[in-house]
Each structure stands twice: as C-alpha cells, then as structure tokens.
C-alpha cells in the first residue's frame, strides 16, 4: 500500500509540532526541509522524530566531505533518512550512504524535480541518476508526481528502491495517477499544512491511499 509523507514546510517550530501531533496516525514520515530548519533550528528534527520518523530533505549536493558532515548532523539528530541530489555524482552519494549506514539510516535521491525546471536539465539525466542510486545501494528515489509518465519510467529502473513522489495538489499532480504509475509514497505539503484542518486533510488523503490499495 502506498504511504504518505508530510512535507512540513512551515516556518514556525511550534506550529510544526502541533501539526505533527495531529497527523501522526495518518502519515508514515515527516519530511523536514530548509524553511523549517532554518527558521527553528536543527533541534526540530529531534522534536518531530518523537511523533513520526523524519526525512531530512537537505537536498545534499556538495563535495563528498561536506556532504557527509551534513548527513551526520541529520542522523545525529534522529533523522531516519536524508535526501540528496543525484547530480552531484557517485562519490558524494557513496560518502553520504556510508554515513547513513553507520546510523542504520537511509538515503533517497532526487532524480528530476517536479517543477517545470526539472525538465530543463535534470530530466536528461534522471534515468542515469536512478541507475546510479540503485547501483550504489541507496534506498529510494524522488520522482515527480507532476509527470506520472516519468514515475513509470523511473520505476522500471528502481527495482527494490522506494519511489517517493512530490508534486500532488498545489503543483498539479494527482494522487491516484502517481500511485498507479508506481509511487510507493506520496509527498504532500501545502494541501495538508495550509488546510484549516490538517488532521482531517491527512485522513482524507490516507483514505484515498487505502481505497487505491483495496481496488
Ligand atoms: P507541496 O506539496 O507543498 O508542493 O510540497 C512539496 C514538497 O516536496 C516540498 O518540500 C518540496 O521541496 C519537495 N519536493 C518537490 O516538491 N519536488 C521535488 O522534485 C523534490 C522535492 O523534494
């Protein structure tokens, strides 16, 4: 059954914790990105980890040494996984994976961004990036819900790697199409955290995922 990742891109730590508490029974992971960490500090990773496993979406894309330091900080604070950009290459992915494995953590790799700009450069290499992530032993791929046909292609390469798909809702992607195309998890941000009732919204999405599974 496909899972749900909440992209908690709010810029207020208290609000983040409040939402995390409310939706904990409907989400599989909380994804933390720069807006939240830069506004409330890295301690938020630890705090949110008490509600749901945290994916540290730091889109790591630096030289291997610097990248491994960033990954270490995330795992030290209790993250279960980090997200890297695949375009930084095999040496960086290996360095981050080494750190992740020493914490029993996971590494997910961006193939092509879900935004229109993802087609300009990244798409030309996204299948090679997926092959690289797989050959190195990473655990997941980020593939765009805004282009379900790309999820299908990347799924063919992914094998055991989990596919996480952002871009449903505000960016125009559709939950059902993403899951039917091969997404193992959908990543949802604004639709949930900007809702007047985030708990109800997370429940609604979870129900859609359950129904898709029962079909
Ligand atoms: P929203 O549902 O509000 O559009 O949020 C999507 C989340 O997924 C954001 O945190 C964004 O940074 C992330 N994301 C994305 O939208 N597209 C990608 O290709 C990769 C991402 O990590």
mmCIF file of C-alpha atoms and ligand atoms in Angstrom:
data_model
loop_
_atom_site.group_PDB
_atom_site.id
_atom_site.type_symbol
_atom_site.label_atom_id
_atom_site.label_comp_id
_atom_site.label_asym_id
_atom_site.label_seq_id
_atom_site.Cartn_x
_atom_site.Cartn_y
_atom_site.Cartn_z
ATOM 1 C CA UNK A 1 0.000 0.000 0.000
ATOM 2 C CA UNK A 2 1.274 3.482 -0.842
ATOM 3 C CA UNK A 3 2.291 5.630 2.101
ATOM 4 C CA UNK A 4 2.042 9.305 2.958
ATOM 5 C CA UNK A 5 4.878 11.724 3.680
ATOM 6 C CA UNK A 6 4.017 15.119 5.114
ATOM 7 C CA UNK A 7 6.293 17.870 3.774
ATOM 8 C CA UNK A 8 6.206 20.155 6.792
ATOM 9 C CA UNK A 9 7.459 23.374 5.218
ATOM 10 C CA UNK A 10 6.041 25.721 7.828
ATOM 11 C CA UNK A 11 8.353 28.319 9.344
ATOM 12 C CA UNK A 12 7.213 28.134 12.931
ATOM 13 C CA UNK A 13 8.505 25.313 15.121
ATOM 14 C CA UNK A 14 5.508 25.338 17.446
ATOM 15 C CA UNK A 15 3.074 25.121 14.577
ATOM 16 C CA UNK A 16 5.137 22.293 13.071
ATOM 17 C CA UNK A 17 4.965 20.263 16.283
ATOM 18 C CA UNK A 18 1.245 20.951 16.647
ATOM 19 C CA UNK A 19 0.546 19.670 13.117
ATOM 20 C CA UNK A 20 2.898 16.702 13.557
ATOM 21 C CA UNK A 21 0.995 15.614 16.673
ATOM 22 C CA UNK A 22 -2.360 15.858 14.931
ATOM 23 C CA UNK A 23 -1.447 13.923 11.793
ATOM 24 C CA UNK A 24 0.881 11.315 13.324
ATOM 25 C CA UNK A 25 -1.579 8.452 12.893
ATOM 26 C CA UNK A 26 -2.062 9.168 9.175
ATOM 27 C CA UNK A 27 1.479 9.842 7.974
ATOM 28 C CA UNK A 28 4.406 7.454 7.562
ATOM 29 C CA UNK A 29 7.113 10.125 7.624
ATOM 30 C CA UNK A 30 7.525 13.826 8.162
ATOM 31 C CA UNK A 31 9.835 15.485 5.664
ATOM 32 C CA UNK A 32 11.747 18.465 7.032
ATOM 33 C CA UNK A 33 13.205 20.958 4.610
ATOM 34 C CA UNK A 34 15.186 24.210 4.919
ATOM 35 C CA UNK A 35 12.243 26.558 5.601
ATOM 36 C CA UNK A 36 11.574 24.821 8.922
ATOM 37 C CA UNK A 37 15.173 24.040 9.942
ATOM 38 C CA UNK A 38 16.473 27.496 9.086
ATOM 39 C CA UNK A 39 13.692 29.193 10.985
ATOM 40 C CA UNK A 40 13.523 26.970 14.052
ATOM 41 C CA UNK A 41 16.895 25.221 14.262
ATOM 42 C CA UNK A 42 18.128 21.666 13.728
ATOM 43 C CA UNK A 43 16.624 20.586 17.083
ATOM 44 C CA UNK A 44 13.266 20.419 15.315
ATOM 45 C CA UNK A 45 14.381 17.149 13.685
ATOM 46 C CA UNK A 46 14.715 15.545 17.122
ATOM 47 C CA UNK A 47 11.452 17.020 18.321
ATOM 48 C CA UNK A 48 9.439 15.857 15.323
ATOM 49 C CA UNK A 49 11.044 12.408 15.485
ATOM 50 C CA UNK A 50 9.060 11.753 18.641
ATOM 51 C CA UNK A 51 5.880 11.898 16.504
ATOM 52 C CA UNK A 52 6.897 10.302 13.178
ATOM 53 C CA UNK A 53 10.129 9.201 11.506
ATOM 54 C CA UNK A 54 11.818 12.213 9.934
ATOM 55 C CA UNK A 55 13.271 12.515 6.445
ATOM 56 C CA UNK A 56 15.836 15.328 6.395
ATOM 57 C CA UNK A 57 15.305 16.901 2.995
ATOM 58 C CA UNK A 58 18.546 18.852 2.791
ATOM 59 C CA UNK A 59 18.958 18.118 -0.939
ATOM 60 C CA UNK A 60 22.597 17.415 -0.241
ATOM 61 C CA UNK A 61 24.712 18.257 -3.307
ATOM 62 C CA UNK A 62 28.245 19.197 -2.284
ATOM 63 C CA UNK A 63 31.699 17.652 -2.293
ATOM 64 C CA UNK A 64 31.717 14.297 -0.507
ATOM 65 C CA UNK A 65 33.345 15.558 2.694
ATOM 66 C CA UNK A 66 30.974 18.485 3.255
ATOM 67 C CA UNK A 67 28.016 16.318 2.278
ATOM 68 C CA UNK A 68 28.978 13.660 4.803
ATOM 69 C CA UNK A 69 29.096 16.315 7.556
ATOM 70 C CA UNK A 70 25.576 17.484 6.696
ATOM 71 C CA UNK A 71 24.316 13.907 6.705
ATOM 72 C CA UNK A 72 25.993 13.231 10.046
ATOM 73 C CA UNK A 73 24.246 16.205 11.649
ATOM 74 C CA UNK A 74 20.872 14.996 10.364
ATOM 75 C CA UNK A 75 21.358 11.424 11.613
ATOM 76 C CA UNK A 76 22.823 12.559 14.952
ATOM 77 C CA UNK A 77 19.574 14.481 15.465
ATOM 78 C CA UNK A 78 17.494 11.372 14.843
ATOM 79 C CA UNK A 79 16.604 11.586 11.142
ATOM 80 C CA UNK A 80 15.754 8.221 9.579
ATOM 81 C CA UNK A 81 16.754 9.300 6.087
ATOM 82 C CA UNK A 82 18.357 12.118 4.144
ATOM 83 C CA UNK A 83 17.618 13.352 0.643
ATOM 84 C CA UNK A 84 20.485 14.007 -1.777
ATOM 85 C CA UNK A 85 20.648 15.398 -5.271
ATOM 86 C CA UNK A 86 21.874 12.667 -7.600
ATOM 87 C CA UNK A 87 23.550 15.115 -9.973
ATOM 88 C CA UNK A 88 26.411 15.613 -7.507
ATOM 89 C CA UNK A 89 27.674 12.184 -8.545
ATOM 90 C CA UNK A 90 28.729 8.801 -7.243
ATOM 91 C CA UNK A 91 31.474 9.945 -4.846
ATOM 92 C CA UNK A 92 29.056 12.146 -2.946
ATOM 93 C CA UNK A 93 26.292 9.538 -2.856
ATOM 94 C CA UNK A 94 28.740 6.939 -1.561
ATOM 95 C CA UNK A 95 30.020 9.287 1.137
ATOM 96 C CA UNK A 96 26.509 10.079 2.344
ATOM 97 C CA UNK A 97 25.454 6.448 2.177
ATOM 98 C CA UNK A 98 28.427 5.429 4.327
ATOM 99 C CA UNK A 99 27.303 7.886 6.992
ATOM 100 C CA UNK A 100 23.660 6.787 6.686
ATOM 101 C CA UNK A 101 24.501 3.108 7.075
ATOM 102 C CA UNK A 102 26.539 3.787 10.198
ATOM 103 C CA UNK A 103 23.314 5.129 11.763
ATOM 104 C CA UNK A 104 21.114 2.444 10.214
ATOM 105 C CA UNK A 105 19.642 5.254 8.126
ATOM 106 C CA UNK A 106 18.565 5.587 4.505
ATOM 107 C CA UNK A 107 19.398 7.765 1.511
ATOM 108 C CA UNK A 108 16.845 8.947 -1.041
ATOM 109 C CA UNK A 109 17.975 10.521 -4.279
ATOM 110 C CA UNK A 110 16.288 13.233 -6.344
ATOM 111 C CA UNK A 111 16.061 12.190 -9.992
ATOM 112 C CA UNK A 112 14.266 15.126 -11.643
ATOM 113 C CA UNK A 113 12.464 17.908 -9.804
ATOM 114 C CA UNK A 114 8.673 18.027 -10.013
ATOM 115 C CA UNK A 115 8.725 21.696 -11.018
ATOM 116 C CA UNK A 116 8.805 22.716 -14.715
ATOM 117 C CA UNK A 117 12.524 23.486 -14.374
ATOM 118 C CA UNK A 118 13.103 19.798 -13.678
ATOM 119 C CA UNK A 119 12.644 19.208 -17.403
ATOM 120 C CA UNK A 120 15.322 21.710 -18.425
ATOM 121 C CA UNK A 121 18.414 19.893 -17.183
ATOM 122 C CA UNK A 122 17.734 17.106 -14.718
ATOM 123 C CA UNK A 123 15.350 15.120 -16.908
ATOM 124 C CA UNK A 124 18.120 14.439 -19.403
ATOM 125 C CA UNK A 125 19.995 12.549 -16.703
ATOM 126 C CA UNK A 126 17.285 11.323 -14.376
ATOM 127 C CA UNK A 127 17.374 7.728 -15.576
ATOM 128 C CA UNK A 128 21.178 7.575 -15.177
ATOM 129 C CA UNK A 129 20.797 9.111 -11.727
ATOM 130 C CA UNK A 130 18.268 6.403 -10.826
ATOM 131 C CA UNK A 131 20.648 3.685 -12.101
ATOM 132 C CA UNK A 132 23.498 5.189 -10.111
ATOM 133 C CA UNK A 133 21.434 5.397 -6.908
ATOM 134 C CA UNK A 134 20.449 1.775 -7.342
ATOM 135 C CA UNK A 135 23.942 0.504 -8.138
ATOM 136 C CA UNK A 136 25.418 2.257 -5.103
ATOM 137 C CA UNK A 137 22.782 0.832 -2.765
ATOM 138 C CA UNK A 138 20.693 3.886 -1.933
ATOM 139 C CA UNK A 139 17.208 3.219 -0.619
ATOM 140 C CA UNK A 140 14.841 5.447 -2.559
ATOM 141 C CA UNK A 141 14.238 7.818 -5.442
ATOM 142 C CA UNK A 142 12.330 11.078 -5.575
ATOM 143 C CA UNK A 143 10.269 11.145 -8.778
ATOM 144 C CA UNK A 144 7.752 13.783 -9.913
ATOM 145 C CA UNK A 145 4.021 13.281 -9.343
ATOM 146 C CA UNK A 146 3.558 16.140 -11.803
ATOM 147 C CA UNK A 147 4.809 13.835 -14.583
ATOM 148 C CA UNK A 148 3.404 10.377 -13.837
ATOM 149 C CA UNK A 149 4.831 9.047 -17.096
ATOM 150 C CA UNK A 150 8.270 9.766 -15.650
ATOM 151 C CA UNK A 151 7.400 7.868 -12.459
ATOM 152 C CA UNK A 152 6.604 4.877 -14.704
ATOM 153 C CA UNK A 153 9.968 5.048 -16.460
ATOM 154 C CA UNK A 154 11.920 5.549 -13.234
ATOM 155 C CA UNK A 155 10.003 2.720 -11.559
ATOM 156 C CA UNK A 156 11.295 0.336 -14.245
ATOM 157 C CA UNK A 157 14.826 1.145 -13.096
ATOM 158 C CA UNK A 158 14.093 1.375 -9.366
ATOM 159 C CA UNK A 159 13.709 -2.330 -8.560
ATOM 160 C CA UNK A 160 13.747 -2.527 -4.752
ATOM 161 C CA UNK A 161 14.218 1.225 -4.315
ATOM 162 C CA UNK A 162 11.170 3.012 -2.939
ATOM 163 C CA UNK A 163 9.696 5.805 -5.038
ATOM 164 C CA UNK A 164 8.688 8.999 -3.223
ATOM 165 C CA UNK A 165 6.596 11.379 -5.318
ATOM 166 C CA UNK A 166 6.143 15.057 -4.521
ATOM 167 C CA UNK A 167 4.056 17.481 -6.527
ATOM 168 C CA UNK A 168 0.476 16.412 -5.832
ATOM 169 C CA UNK A 169 -2.075 19.110 -5.120
ATOM 170 C CA UNK A 170 -0.734 22.648 -5.437
ATOM 171 C CA UNK A 171 1.876 21.674 -8.056
ATOM 172 C CA UNK A 172 -0.833 19.989 -10.126
ATOM 173 C CA UNK A 173 -0.109 16.282 -9.662
ATOM 174 C CA UNK A 174 -2.796 13.739 -8.839
ATOM 175 C CA UNK A 175 -2.520 11.212 -6.006
ATOM 176 C CA UNK A 176 -4.219 8.387 -7.881
ATOM 177 C CA UNK A 177 -2.190 8.800 -11.044
ATOM 178 C CA UNK A 178 1.054 8.985 -9.074
ATOM 179 C CA UNK A 179 0.297 5.778 -7.177
ATOM 180 C CA UNK A 180 -0.960 3.964 -10.270
ATOM 181 C CA UNK A 181 2.266 4.964 -12.025
ATOM 182 C CA UNK A 182 4.406 3.406 -9.321
ATOM 183 C CA UNK A 183 4.817 5.807 -6.398
ATOM 184 C CA UNK A 184 5.326 3.927 -3.114
ATOM 185 C CA UNK A 185 4.886 7.120 -1.111
ATOM 186 C CA UNK A 186 3.343 10.429 -1.996
ATOM 187 C CA UNK A 187 4.802 13.580 -0.502
ATOM 188 C CA UNK A 188 2.220 16.242 0.369
ATOM 189 C CA UNK A 189 2.909 19.643 1.849
ATOM 190 C CA UNK A 190 0.688 22.681 1.411
ATOM 191 C CA UNK A 191 -2.538 20.741 0.879
ATOM 192 C CA UNK A 192 -2.174 19.451 4.436
ATOM 193 C CA UNK A 193 -0.377 22.146 6.423
ATOM 194 C CA UNK A 194 -2.260 25.074 4.875
ATOM 195 C CA UNK A 195 -5.601 23.381 5.403
ATOM 196 C CA UNK A 196 -7.873 24.767 8.121
ATOM 197 C CA UNK A 197 -7.934 21.191 9.460
ATOM 198 C CA UNK A 198 -4.632 19.399 8.718
ATOM 199 C CA UNK A 199 -5.743 16.287 10.591
ATOM 200 C CA UNK A 200 -8.889 15.916 8.508
ATOM 201 C CA UNK A 201 -6.916 16.546 5.306
ATOM 202 C CA UNK A 202 -4.304 13.921 6.185
ATOM 203 C CA UNK A 203 -7.125 11.499 6.988
ATOM 204 C CA UNK A 204 -8.792 12.240 3.623
ATOM 205 C CA UNK A 205 -5.569 11.504 1.748
ATOM 206 C CA UNK A 206 -4.888 8.376 3.775
ATOM 207 C CA UNK A 207 -8.375 7.141 2.855
ATOM 208 C CA UNK A 208 -7.660 7.664 -0.849
ATOM 209 C CA UNK A 209 -4.458 5.609 -0.465
ATOM 210 C CA UNK A 210 -6.356 2.864 1.392
ATOM 211 C CA UNK A 211 -9.028 2.768 -1.316
ATOM 212 C CA UNK A 212 -6.416 2.534 -4.068
ATOM 213 C CA UNK A 213 -4.884 -0.397 -2.245
ATOM 214 C CA UNK A 214 -8.203 -2.221 -1.899
ATOM 215 C CA UNK A 215 -9.009 -1.971 -5.618
HETATM 216 P P1 LIG B 1 3.981 20.875 -1.746
HETATM 217 O O1 LIG B 1 3.074 19.622 -1.588
HETATM 218 O O2 LIG B 1 3.581 21.959 -0.820
HETATM 219 O O3 LIG B 1 4.139 21.285 -3.161
HETATM 220 O O4 LIG B 1 5.431 20.425 -1.199
HETATM 221 C C1 LIG B 1 6.253 19.538 -1.875
HETATM 222 C C2 LIG B 1 7.480 19.249 -1.068
HETATM 223 O O5 LIG B 1 8.302 18.323 -1.777
HETATM 224 C C3 LIG B 1 8.374 20.451 -0.781
HETATM 225 O O6 LIG B 1 9.038 20.232 0.459
HETATM 226 C C4 LIG B 1 9.417 20.408 -1.894
HETATM 227 O O7 LIG B 1 10.647 20.976 -1.511
HETATM 228 C C5 LIG B 1 9.574 18.898 -2.087
HETATM 229 N N1 LIG B 1 9.975 18.487 -3.448
HETATM 230 C C6 LIG B 1 9.211 18.824 -4.539
HETATM 231 O O8 LIG B 1 8.183 19.477 -4.448
HETATM 232 N N2 LIG B 1 9.623 18.389 -5.769
HETATM 233 C C7 LIG B 1 10.765 17.661 -5.963
HETATM 234 O O9 LIG B 1 11.065 17.291 -7.089
HETATM 235 C C8 LIG B 1 11.526 17.319 -4.845
HETATM 236 C C9 LIG B 1 11.111 17.732 -3.591
HETATM 237 O O10 LIG B 1 11.811 17.383 -2.522
#
